[in-house]
PDB file of C-alpha atoms in Angstrom:
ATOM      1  CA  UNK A   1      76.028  41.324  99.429  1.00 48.00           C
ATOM      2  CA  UNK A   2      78.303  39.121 101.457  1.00 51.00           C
ATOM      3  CA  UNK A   3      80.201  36.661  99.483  1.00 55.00           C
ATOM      4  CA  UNK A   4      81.777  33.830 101.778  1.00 67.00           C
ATOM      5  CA  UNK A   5      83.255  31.930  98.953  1.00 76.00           C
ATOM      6  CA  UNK A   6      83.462  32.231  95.024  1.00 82.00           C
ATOM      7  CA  UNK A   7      83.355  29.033  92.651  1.00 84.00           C
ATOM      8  CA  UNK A   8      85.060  28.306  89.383  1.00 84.00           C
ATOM      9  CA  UNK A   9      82.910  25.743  87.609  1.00 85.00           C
ATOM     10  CA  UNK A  10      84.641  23.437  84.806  1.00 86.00           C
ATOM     11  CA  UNK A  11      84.589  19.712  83.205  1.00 88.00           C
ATOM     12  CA  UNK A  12      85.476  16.772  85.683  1.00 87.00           C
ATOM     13  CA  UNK A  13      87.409  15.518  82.771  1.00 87.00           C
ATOM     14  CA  UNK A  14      89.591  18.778  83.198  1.00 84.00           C
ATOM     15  CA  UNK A  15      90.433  17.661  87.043  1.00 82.00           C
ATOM     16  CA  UNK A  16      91.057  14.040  86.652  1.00 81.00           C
ATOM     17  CA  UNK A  17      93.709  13.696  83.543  1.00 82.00           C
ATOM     18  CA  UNK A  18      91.123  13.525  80.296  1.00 87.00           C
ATOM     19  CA  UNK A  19      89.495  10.218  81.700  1.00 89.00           C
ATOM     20  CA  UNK A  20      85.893   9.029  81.912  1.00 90.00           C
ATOM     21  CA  UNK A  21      85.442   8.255  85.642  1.00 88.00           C
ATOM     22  CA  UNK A  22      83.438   9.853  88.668  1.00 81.00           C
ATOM     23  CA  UNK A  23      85.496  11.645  90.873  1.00 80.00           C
ATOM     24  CA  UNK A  24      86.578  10.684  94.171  1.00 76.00           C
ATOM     25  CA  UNK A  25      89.320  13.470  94.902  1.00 79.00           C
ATOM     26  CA  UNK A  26      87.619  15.903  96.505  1.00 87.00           C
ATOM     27  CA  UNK A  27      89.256  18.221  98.762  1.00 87.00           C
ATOM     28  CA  UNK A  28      92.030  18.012  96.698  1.00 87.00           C
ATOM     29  CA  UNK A  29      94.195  20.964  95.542  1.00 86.00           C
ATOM     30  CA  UNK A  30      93.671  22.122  91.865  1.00 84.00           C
ATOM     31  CA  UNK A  31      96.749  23.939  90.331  1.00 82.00           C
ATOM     32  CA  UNK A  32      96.368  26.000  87.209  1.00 77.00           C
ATOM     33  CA  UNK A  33      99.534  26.294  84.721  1.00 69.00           C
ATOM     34  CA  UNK A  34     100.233  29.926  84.324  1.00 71.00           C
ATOM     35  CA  UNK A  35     103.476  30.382  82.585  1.00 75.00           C
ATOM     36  CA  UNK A  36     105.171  27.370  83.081  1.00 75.00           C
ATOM     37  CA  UNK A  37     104.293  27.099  86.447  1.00 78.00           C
ATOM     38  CA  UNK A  38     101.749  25.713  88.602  1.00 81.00           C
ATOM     39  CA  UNK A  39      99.547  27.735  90.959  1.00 82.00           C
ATOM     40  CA  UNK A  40      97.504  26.743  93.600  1.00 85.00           C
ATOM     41  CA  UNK A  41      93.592  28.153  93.155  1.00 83.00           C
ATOM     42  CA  UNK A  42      91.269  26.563  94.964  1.00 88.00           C
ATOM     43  CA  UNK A  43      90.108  23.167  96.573  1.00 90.00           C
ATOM     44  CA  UNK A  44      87.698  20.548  94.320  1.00 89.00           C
ATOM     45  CA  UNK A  45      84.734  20.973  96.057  1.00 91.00           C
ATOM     46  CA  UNK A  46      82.255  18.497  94.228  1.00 91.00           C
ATOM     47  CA  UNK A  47      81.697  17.041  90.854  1.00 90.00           C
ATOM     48  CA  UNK A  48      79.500  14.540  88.735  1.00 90.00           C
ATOM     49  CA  UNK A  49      80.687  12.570  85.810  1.00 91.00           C
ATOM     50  CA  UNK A  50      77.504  10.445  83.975  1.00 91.00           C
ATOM     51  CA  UNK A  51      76.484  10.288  80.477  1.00 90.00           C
ATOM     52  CA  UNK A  52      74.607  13.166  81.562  1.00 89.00           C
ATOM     53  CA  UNK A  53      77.118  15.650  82.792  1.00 88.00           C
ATOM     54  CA  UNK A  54      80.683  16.525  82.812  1.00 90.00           C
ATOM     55  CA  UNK A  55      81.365  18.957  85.375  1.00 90.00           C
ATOM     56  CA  UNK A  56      83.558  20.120  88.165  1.00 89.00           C
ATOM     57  CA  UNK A  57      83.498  22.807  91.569  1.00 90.00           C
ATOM     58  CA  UNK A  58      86.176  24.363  92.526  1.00 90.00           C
ATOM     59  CA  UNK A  59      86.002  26.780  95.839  1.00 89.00           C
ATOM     60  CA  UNK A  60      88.065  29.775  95.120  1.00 86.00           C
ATOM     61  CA  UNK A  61      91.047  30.479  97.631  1.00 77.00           C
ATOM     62  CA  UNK A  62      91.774  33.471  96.808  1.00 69.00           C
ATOM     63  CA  UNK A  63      88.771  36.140  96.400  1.00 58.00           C
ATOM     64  CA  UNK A  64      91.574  39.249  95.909  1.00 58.00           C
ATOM     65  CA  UNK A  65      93.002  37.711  92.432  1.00 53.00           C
ATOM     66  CA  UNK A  66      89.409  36.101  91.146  1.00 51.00           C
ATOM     67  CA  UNK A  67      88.391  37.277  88.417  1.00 57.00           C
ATOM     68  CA  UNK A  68      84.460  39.120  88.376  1.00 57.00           C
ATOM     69  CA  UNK A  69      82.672  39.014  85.565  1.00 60.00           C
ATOM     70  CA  UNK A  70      79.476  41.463  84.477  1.00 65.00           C
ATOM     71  CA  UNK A  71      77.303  38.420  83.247  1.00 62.00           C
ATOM     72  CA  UNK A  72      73.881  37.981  84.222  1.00 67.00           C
ATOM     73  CA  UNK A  73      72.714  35.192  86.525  1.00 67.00           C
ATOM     74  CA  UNK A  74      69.625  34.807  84.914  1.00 73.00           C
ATOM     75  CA  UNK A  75      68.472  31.727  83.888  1.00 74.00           C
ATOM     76  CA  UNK A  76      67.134  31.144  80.678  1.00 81.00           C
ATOM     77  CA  UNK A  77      65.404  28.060  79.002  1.00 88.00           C
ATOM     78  CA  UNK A  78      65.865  27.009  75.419  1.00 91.00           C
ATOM     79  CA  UNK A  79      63.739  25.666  72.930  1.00 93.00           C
ATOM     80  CA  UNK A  80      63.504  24.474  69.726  1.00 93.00           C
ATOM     81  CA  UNK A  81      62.192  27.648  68.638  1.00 94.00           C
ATOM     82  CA  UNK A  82      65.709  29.249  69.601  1.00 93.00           C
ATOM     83  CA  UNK A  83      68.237  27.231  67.551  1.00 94.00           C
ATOM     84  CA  UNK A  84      69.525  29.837  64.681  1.00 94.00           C
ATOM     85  CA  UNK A  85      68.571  32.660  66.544  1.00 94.00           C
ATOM     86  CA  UNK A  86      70.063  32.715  69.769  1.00 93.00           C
ATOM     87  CA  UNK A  87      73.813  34.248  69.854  1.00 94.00           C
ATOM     88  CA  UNK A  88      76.029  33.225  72.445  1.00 93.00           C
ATOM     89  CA  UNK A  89      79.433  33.718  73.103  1.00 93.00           C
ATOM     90  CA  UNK A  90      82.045  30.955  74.245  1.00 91.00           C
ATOM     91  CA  UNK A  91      85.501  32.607  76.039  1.00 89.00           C
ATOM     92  CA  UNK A  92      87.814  29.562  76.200  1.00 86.00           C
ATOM     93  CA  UNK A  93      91.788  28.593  76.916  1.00 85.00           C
ATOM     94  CA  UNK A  94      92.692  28.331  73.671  1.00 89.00           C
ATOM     95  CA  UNK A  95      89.765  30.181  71.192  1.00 91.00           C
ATOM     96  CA  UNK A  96      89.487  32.850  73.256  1.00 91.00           C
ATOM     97  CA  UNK A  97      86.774  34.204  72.601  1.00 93.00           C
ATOM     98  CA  UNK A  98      84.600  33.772  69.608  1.00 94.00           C
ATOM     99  CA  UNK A  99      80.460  34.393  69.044  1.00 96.00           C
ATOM    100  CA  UNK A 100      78.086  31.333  67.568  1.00 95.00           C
ATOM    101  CA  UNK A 101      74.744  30.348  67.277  1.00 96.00           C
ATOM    102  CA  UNK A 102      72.629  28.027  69.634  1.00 95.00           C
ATOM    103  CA  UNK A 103      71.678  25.266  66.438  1.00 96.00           C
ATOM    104  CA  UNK A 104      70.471  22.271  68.474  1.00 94.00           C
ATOM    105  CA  UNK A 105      69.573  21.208  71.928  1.00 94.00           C
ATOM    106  CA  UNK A 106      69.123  17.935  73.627  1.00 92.00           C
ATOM    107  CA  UNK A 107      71.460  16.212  71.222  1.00 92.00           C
ATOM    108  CA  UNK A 108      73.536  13.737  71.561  1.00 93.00           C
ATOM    109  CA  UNK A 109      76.970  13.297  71.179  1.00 92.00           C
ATOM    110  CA  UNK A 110      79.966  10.647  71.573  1.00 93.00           C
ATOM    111  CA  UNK A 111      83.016  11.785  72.950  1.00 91.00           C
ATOM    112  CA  UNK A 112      86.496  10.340  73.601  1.00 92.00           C
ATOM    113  CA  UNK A 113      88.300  10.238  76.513  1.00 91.00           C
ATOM    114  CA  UNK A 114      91.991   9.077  77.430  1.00 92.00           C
ATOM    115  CA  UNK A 115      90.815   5.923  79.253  1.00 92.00           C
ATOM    116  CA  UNK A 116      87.461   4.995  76.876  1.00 93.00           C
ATOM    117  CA  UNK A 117      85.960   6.250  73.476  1.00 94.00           C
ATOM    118  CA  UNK A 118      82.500   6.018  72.424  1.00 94.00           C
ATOM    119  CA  UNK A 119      81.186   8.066  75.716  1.00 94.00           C
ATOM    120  CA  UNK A 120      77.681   8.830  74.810  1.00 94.00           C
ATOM    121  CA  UNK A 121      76.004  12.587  76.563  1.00 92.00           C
ATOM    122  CA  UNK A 122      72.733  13.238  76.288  1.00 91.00           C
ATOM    123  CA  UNK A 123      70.985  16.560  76.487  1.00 90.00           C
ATOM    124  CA  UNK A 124      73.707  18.956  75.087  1.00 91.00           C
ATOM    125  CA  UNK A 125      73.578  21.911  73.409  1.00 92.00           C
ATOM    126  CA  UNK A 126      75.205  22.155  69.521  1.00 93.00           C
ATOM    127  CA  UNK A 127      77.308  25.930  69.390  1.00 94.00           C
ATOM    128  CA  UNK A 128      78.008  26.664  65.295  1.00 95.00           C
ATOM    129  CA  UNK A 129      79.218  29.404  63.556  1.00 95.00           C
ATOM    130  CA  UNK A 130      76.811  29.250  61.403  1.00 95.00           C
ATOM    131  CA  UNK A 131      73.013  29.567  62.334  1.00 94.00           C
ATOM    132  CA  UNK A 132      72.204  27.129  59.966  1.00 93.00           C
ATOM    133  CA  UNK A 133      71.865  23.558  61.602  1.00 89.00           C
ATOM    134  CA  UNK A 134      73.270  21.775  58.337  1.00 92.00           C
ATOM    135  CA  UNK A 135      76.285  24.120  58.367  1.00 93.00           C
ATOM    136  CA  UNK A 136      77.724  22.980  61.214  1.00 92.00           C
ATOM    137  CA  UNK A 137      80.997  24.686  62.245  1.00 94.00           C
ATOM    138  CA  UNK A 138      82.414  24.609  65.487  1.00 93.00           C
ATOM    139  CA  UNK A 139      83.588  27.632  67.574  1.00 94.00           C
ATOM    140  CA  UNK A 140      86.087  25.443  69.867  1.00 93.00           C
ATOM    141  CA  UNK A 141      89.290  23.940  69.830  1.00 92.00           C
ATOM    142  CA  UNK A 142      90.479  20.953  71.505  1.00 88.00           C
ATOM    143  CA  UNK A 143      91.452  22.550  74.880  1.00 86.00           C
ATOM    144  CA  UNK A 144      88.788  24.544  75.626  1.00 88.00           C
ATOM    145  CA  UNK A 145      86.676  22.102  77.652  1.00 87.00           C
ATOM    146  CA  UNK A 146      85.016  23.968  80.715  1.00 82.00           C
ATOM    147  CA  UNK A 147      84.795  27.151  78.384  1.00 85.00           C
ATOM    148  CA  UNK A 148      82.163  29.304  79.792  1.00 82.00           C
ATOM    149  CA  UNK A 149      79.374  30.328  77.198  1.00 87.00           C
ATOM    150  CA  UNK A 150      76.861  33.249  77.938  1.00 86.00           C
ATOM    151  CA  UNK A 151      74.187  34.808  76.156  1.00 84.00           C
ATOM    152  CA  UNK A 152      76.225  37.239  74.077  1.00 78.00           C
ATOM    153  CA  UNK A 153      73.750  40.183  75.094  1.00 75.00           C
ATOM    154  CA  UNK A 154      73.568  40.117  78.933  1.00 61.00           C
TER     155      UNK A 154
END
């Protein structure tokens, strides 16, 4: 297979300072702090910010110092009948990473951002380290927006 370019994909709200807004810097650079410095990776390539999603594209400069993962691409729909028994995993900045269990899906939730609080998203999906839904515990720490979280067997 014949890759021509490799994406990172994280939150908008990662990209633009912590704020609530739709981008408009694309084509931008995007730096990542490694050890007290600042490194160029990548360009923003596109991103959405709604009540309905939260995410950012980054095209990959570098393909030699990406880093691969073994993760399947499959796609896989949830439903109700998978909350408490789906594990997933979650490798983020600052939790590293850390297993949980899938306990709700199209739920809501109101977030807070450095420029407006209250921000209601639809549609996400509730990660506990529990699997049951009225033990809630999360798995994340502030800092680990646009973790990636895989199916903790593929």
């Amino acid at each position: 297979m014949i890759i021509s370019k490799l994406y990172l994909l994280t939150c908008n709200h990662v990209l633009n300072g912590g704020d609530f807004i739709d981008p408009t810097a694309f084509g931008d650079e995007v730096d990542e702090l490694v050890y007290g410095n600042y490194l160029n990776i990548g360009t923003w390539e596109t991103a959405k910010m709604n009540n309905l999603v939260d995410a950012a594209l980054i095209a990959i400069l570098d393909f030699d110092t990406a880093d691969y993962n073994d993760i399947s691409n499959t796609v896989y729909t949830l439903s109700d009948n998978d909350c408490g028994n789906i594990i997933v995993e979650l490798n983020g900045a600052i939790s590293k990473i850390r297993k949980g269990y899938i306990v709700h899906i199209s739920q809501p939730f109101y977030f807070d951002y450095n420029n407006v609080s209250g921000v209601k998203i639809d549609n996400l999906i509730s990660i506990s380290a529990s699997y049951a839904a009225n033990d809630f515990t999360t798995i994340s720490e502030e800092g680990d927006s646009g973790s990636l979280v895989y199916h903790s067997v593929t």
